[in-house]
């Protein structure tokens, strides 16, 4: 059992604060870790990275190595990186870089540092913040409530398939595609088979989490030319297990539900804004008055909501 | 019978339920306000209690009901009336997944549509739905009746035991091991007697009564393909 959420605003605003509320209302669904994907004002010629180092005593060495690889790819930090840590061994980093010559090649090299330092999101706009602890604890530590953006995702994790580790929490970035993130509620049962298939195709898995498969699987579909809407539909017959997952990019948020209709999704759309969550009581934190609530309770459903009233019918 | 108003908001659910129970024990009619779709409201209410929830409620509302009359103004989340043994629950709008799950007796009346698996594993009582029942409704119902006036979704009456699913209106598809039978006049009269007090009796309905084909009651390896229908 996990809790997921999505939020779209009419224009850039305090989407971080809304996501924290949506996840706080669902803390009982999984309080071991919480994560957020926030789509902020887009950068031009630069990428914003979020990453995690597993030993804060190694921070200086990690950054030296990371920067050396950036230099090899014609890139560098464009401003000072910021770091967050507490009593835990790990630290989190926010880094802005100039565009590398080839993003995919740079990432392949940067991922060789994965044992010590892992890139968890990369985009013009996307920033993934994830850590162990409740919604309020992660929000306080990382200043999520002050994050400005147009839309985003949230996730509360109850680890069932792998360990409680800060990097095994959601959202997952669909590397190497900038600005694509997923959150998932459920279990993927053919995870090992798919993981092996995708690893043979050269994809890299950073965690033991079954949900990471969805991010990698979606990457593979995008790479083979499918749109997000097509990938969502295809996933229902391709991936085995119970799931409601949401995928976001700069244009909007989409979802897919398994063919057994096991995991809920509740949505309120009002005046071009959208709030989606596993439980209705969470969307009530945003829309407390009477409003039309859509229960996506049926099997094999997909849908996409566009940002800024853009029509993106699935 | 005087009326007591109880406010939900962000308060702890246990505290709210204790207040509801105390008001019911004192013989008051209870109105619960500002429910904000919170979960577990009005669980385990006693015989004779009368509780109305304004707005929408979350999961498990009216669960383990022991004879109370419960009304929900708008929608209910998952498993409203789960495991109830007596009484009546009326839901004004939509009822989420597994309404009446494992209920033993009593009546649940849903005025709107329902989510998947209405009456999953129910052991008695009646669920009356004015709208449409969702995917796999009646899944493994042991006894009791699910009566849908507005049709049914896919995999209807899947893997029934001795429960019955009655549908007026279109059915997307039948579940595994379902037998659609012609109901006798006495059986239709029985269903109308359930609908009558709800103001829903209508002798012109074209019913489809679904019962178990009894093929899945005993596992036979030659039937494995039916079990593995997924």
JSON list of N, CA and C in Angstrom, two decimals, chain B residues 42-72:
[
{"chain": "B", "resi": 42, "resn": "UNK", "atom": "N", "xyz": [-18.58, 6.31, 11.72]},
{"chain": "B", "resi": 42, "resn": "UNK", "atom": "CA", "xyz": [-19.79, 5.56, 12.09]},
{"chain": "B", "resi": 42, "resn": "UNK", "atom": "C", "xyz": [-19.62, 4.07, 11.96]},
{"chain": "B", "resi": 43, "resn": "UNK", "atom": "N", "xyz": [-18.49, 3.54, 12.43]},
{"chain": "B", "resi": 43, "resn": "UNK", "atom": "CA", "xyz": [-18.28, 2.09, 12.40]},
{"chain": "B", "resi": 43, "resn": "UNK", "atom": "C", "xyz": [-18.85, 1.47, 13.68]},
{"chain": "B", "resi": 44, "resn": "UNK", "atom": "N", "xyz": [-19.52, 0.32, 13.54]},
{"chain": "B", "resi": 44, "resn": "UNK", "atom": "CA", "xyz": [-20.03, -0.42, 14.70]},
{"chain": "B", "resi": 44, "resn": "UNK", "atom": "C", "xyz": [-21.19, 0.26, 15.40]},
{"chain": "B", "resi": 45, "resn": "UNK", "atom": "N", "xyz": [-22.10, 0.86, 14.65]},
{"chain": "B", "resi": 45, "resn": "UNK", "atom": "CA", "xyz": [-23.24, 1.54, 15.29]},
{"chain": "B", "resi": 45, "resn": "UNK", "atom": "C", "xyz": [-24.28, 0.53, 15.76]},
{"chain": "B", "resi": 46, "resn": "UNK", "atom": "N", "xyz": [-24.93, 0.82, 16.92]},
{"chain": "B", "resi": 46, "resn": "UNK", "atom": "CA", "xyz": [-25.86, -0.15, 17.52]},
{"chain": "B", "resi": 46, "resn": "UNK", "atom": "C", "xyz": [-27.26, -0.11, 16.90]},
{"chain": "B", "resi": 47, "resn": "UNK", "atom": "N", "xyz": [-28.02, -1.12, 17.22]},
{"chain": "B", "resi": 47, "resn": "UNK", "atom": "CA", "xyz": [-29.41, -1.24, 16.77]},
{"chain": "B", "resi": 47, "resn": "UNK", "atom": "C", "xyz": [-30.20, 0.00, 17.20]},
{"chain": "B", "resi": 48, "resn": "UNK", "atom": "N", "xyz": [-31.01, 0.51, 16.31]},
{"chain": "B", "resi": 48, "resn": "UNK", "atom": "CA", "xyz": [-31.87, 1.64, 16.64]},
{"chain": "B", "resi": 48, "resn": "UNK", "atom": "C", "xyz": [-31.25, 3.01, 16.41]},
{"chain": "B", "resi": 49, "resn": "UNK", "atom": "N", "xyz": [-29.94, 3.07, 16.19]},
{"chain": "B", "resi": 49, "resn": "UNK", "atom": "CA", "xyz": [-29.27, 4.37, 15.99]},
{"chain": "B", "resi": 49, "resn": "UNK", "atom": "C", "xyz": [-29.70, 4.96, 14.65]},
{"chain": "B", "resi": 50, "resn": "UNK", "atom": "N", "xyz": [-29.65, 6.29, 14.56]},
{"chain": "B", "resi": 50, "resn": "UNK", "atom": "CA", "xyz": [-30.03, 6.99, 13.34]},
{"chain": "B", "resi": 50, "resn": "UNK", "atom": "C", "xyz": [-29.01, 8.07, 13.06]},
{"chain": "B", "resi": 51, "resn": "UNK", "atom": "N", "xyz": [-28.18, 7.86, 12.04]},
{"chain": "B", "resi": 51, "resn": "UNK", "atom": "CA", "xyz": [-27.05, 8.78, 11.80]},
{"chain": "B", "resi": 51, "resn": "UNK", "atom": "C", "xyz": [-27.06, 9.24, 10.35]},
{"chain": "B", "resi": 52, "resn": "UNK", "atom": "N", "xyz": [-26.95, 10.55, 10.16]},
{"chain": "B", "resi": 52, "resn": "UNK", "atom": "CA", "xyz": [-26.88, 11.11, 8.80]},
{"chain": "B", "resi": 52, "resn": "UNK", "atom": "C", "xyz": [-25.53, 11.80, 8.61]},
{"chain": "B", "resi": 53, "resn": "UNK", "atom": "N", "xyz": [-24.84, 11.46, 7.50]},
{"chain": "B", "resi": 53, "resn": "UNK", "atom": "CA", "xyz": [-23.57, 12.10, 7.18]},
{"chain": "B", "resi": 53, "resn": "UNK", "atom": "C", "xyz": [-23.80, 13.11, 6.06]},
{"chain": "B", "resi": 54, "resn": "UNK", "atom": "N", "xyz": [-23.48, 14.36, 6.32]},
{"chain": "B", "resi": 54, "resn": "UNK", "atom": "CA", "xyz": [-23.58, 15.37, 5.26]},
{"chain": "B", "resi": 54, "resn": "UNK", "atom": "C", "xyz": [-22.36, 15.25, 4.35]},
{"chain": "B", "resi": 55, "resn": "UNK", "atom": "N", "xyz": [-22.53, 15.59, 3.08]},
{"chain": "B", "resi": 55, "resn": "UNK", "atom": "CA", "xyz": [-21.41, 15.54, 2.13]},
{"chain": "B", "resi": 55, "resn": "UNK", "atom": "C", "xyz": [-21.01, 14.11, 1.82]},
{"chain": "B", "resi": 56, "resn": "UNK", "atom": "N", "xyz": [-19.71, 13.89, 1.59]},
{"chain": "B", "resi": 56, "resn": "UNK", "atom": "CA", "xyz": [-19.20, 12.57, 1.20]},
{"chain": "B", "resi": 56, "resn": "UNK", "atom": "C", "xyz": [-18.35, 11.98, 2.32]},
{"chain": "B", "resi": 57, "resn": "UNK", "atom": "N", "xyz": [-18.34, 10.65, 2.40]},
{"chain": "B", "resi": 57, "resn": "UNK", "atom": "CA", "xyz": [-17.52, 9.97, 3.41]},
{"chain": "B", "resi": 57, "resn": "UNK", "atom": "C", "xyz": [-16.44, 9.14, 2.72]},
{"chain": "B", "resi": 58, "resn": "UNK", "atom": "N", "xyz": [-15.40, 8.78, 3.47]},
{"chain": "B", "resi": 58, "resn": "UNK", "atom": "CA", "xyz": [-14.30, 7.99, 2.93]},
{"chain": "B", "resi": 58, "resn": "UNK", "atom": "C", "xyz": [-14.56, 6.49, 3.05]},
{"chain": "B", "resi": 59, "resn": "UNK", "atom": "N", "xyz": [-13.49, 5.73, 3.34]},
{"chain": "B", "resi": 59, "resn": "UNK", "atom": "CA", "xyz": [-13.58, 4.28, 3.38]},
{"chain": "B", "resi": 59, "resn": "UNK", "atom": "C", "xyz": [-14.34, 3.78, 4.62]},
{"chain": "B", "resi": 60, "resn": "UNK", "atom": "N", "xyz": [-14.98, 2.63, 4.48]},
{"chain": "B", "resi": 60, "resn": "UNK", "atom": "CA", "xyz": [-15.52, 1.82, 5.59]},
{"chain": "B", "resi": 60, "resn": "UNK", "atom": "C", "xyz": [-16.62, 2.50, 6.40]},
{"chain": "B", "resi": 61, "resn": "UNK", "atom": "N", "xyz": [-17.31, 3.47, 5.83]},
{"chain": "B", "resi": 61, "resn": "UNK", "atom": "CA", "xyz": [-18.39, 4.14, 6.57]},
{"chain": "B", "resi": 61, "resn": "UNK", "atom": "C", "xyz": [-19.50, 3.13, 6.89]},
{"chain": "B", "resi": 62, "resn": "UNK", "atom": "N", "xyz": [-19.97, 3.13, 8.14]},
{"chain": "B", "resi": 62, "resn": "UNK", "atom": "CA", "xyz": [-21.06, 2.23, 8.51]},
{"chain": "B", "resi": 62, "resn": "UNK", "atom": "C", "xyz": [-20.66, 0.77, 8.58]},
{"chain": "B", "resi": 63, "resn": "UNK", "atom": "N", "xyz": [-19.37, 0.49, 8.58]},
{"chain": "B", "resi": 63, "resn": "UNK", "atom": "CA", "xyz": [-18.90, -0.88, 8.68]},
{"chain": "B", "resi": 63, "resn": "UNK", "atom": "C", "xyz": [-19.34, -1.50, 10.00]},
{"chain": "B", "resi": 64, "resn": "UNK", "atom": "N", "xyz": [-19.55, -2.80, 10.01]},
{"chain": "B", "resi": 64, "resn": "UNK", "atom": "CA", "xyz": [-19.95, -3.55, 11.21]},
{"chain": "B", "resi": 64, "resn": "UNK", "atom": "C", "xyz": [-21.24, -3.00, 11.83]},
{"chain": "B", "resi": 65, "resn": "UNK", "atom": "N", "xyz": [-22.08, -2.40, 10.99]},
{"chain": "B", "resi": 65, "resn": "UNK", "atom": "CA", "xyz": [-23.36, -1.86, 11.46]},
{"chain": "B", "resi": 65, "resn": "UNK", "atom": "C", "xyz": [-24.19, -2.97, 12.10]},
{"chain": "B", "resi": 66, "resn": "UNK", "atom": "N", "xyz": [-24.73, -2.69, 13.31]},
{"chain": "B", "resi": 66, "resn": "UNK", "atom": "CA", "xyz": [-25.45, -3.73, 14.03]},
{"chain": "B", "resi": 66, "resn": "UNK", "atom": "C", "xyz": [-26.95, -3.40, 14.14]},
{"chain": "B", "resi": 67, "resn": "UNK", "atom": "N", "xyz": [-27.46, -2.61, 13.20]},
{"chain": "B", "resi": 67, "resn": "UNK", "atom": "CA", "xyz": [-28.90, -2.35, 13.22]},
{"chain": "B", "resi": 67, "resn": "UNK", "atom": "C", "xyz": [-29.26, -0.88, 13.07]},
{"chain": "B", "resi": 68, "resn": "UNK", "atom": "N", "xyz": [-28.27, -0.03, 12.85]},
{"chain": "B", "resi": 68, "resn": "UNK", "atom": "CA", "xyz": [-28.54, 1.40, 12.72]},
{"chain": "B", "resi": 68, "resn": "UNK", "atom": "C", "xyz": [-29.10, 1.74, 11.34]},
{"chain": "B", "resi": 69, "resn": "UNK", "atom": "N", "xyz": [-29.78, 2.89, 11.26]},
{"chain": "B", "resi": 69, "resn": "UNK", "atom": "CA", "xyz": [-30.19, 3.46, 9.99]},
{"chain": "B", "resi": 69, "resn": "UNK", "atom": "C", "xyz": [-29.22, 4.59, 9.67]},
{"chain": "B", "resi": 70, "resn": "UNK", "atom": "N", "xyz": [-28.46, 4.42, 8.59]},
{"chain": "B", "resi": 70, "resn": "UNK", "atom": "CA", "xyz": [-27.39, 5.36, 8.26]},
{"chain": "B", "resi": 70, "resn": "UNK", "atom": "C", "xyz": [-27.66, 5.95, 6.88]},
{"chain": "B", "resi": 71, "resn": "UNK", "atom": "N", "xyz": [-27.55, 7.25, 6.75]},
{"chain": "B", "resi": 71, "resn": "UNK", "atom": "CA", "xyz": [-27.67, 7.87, 5.42]},
{"chain": "B", "resi": 71, "resn": "UNK", "atom": "C", "xyz": [-26.43, 8.70, 5.14]},
{"chain": "B", "resi": 72, "resn": "UNK", "atom": "N", "xyz": [-25.97, 8.64, 3.88]},
{"chain": "B", "resi": 72, "resn": "UNK", "atom": "CA", "xyz": [-24.84, 9.46, 3.43]},
{"chain": "B", "resi": 72, "resn": "UNK", "atom": "C", "xyz": [-25.39, 10.37, 2.33]}
]
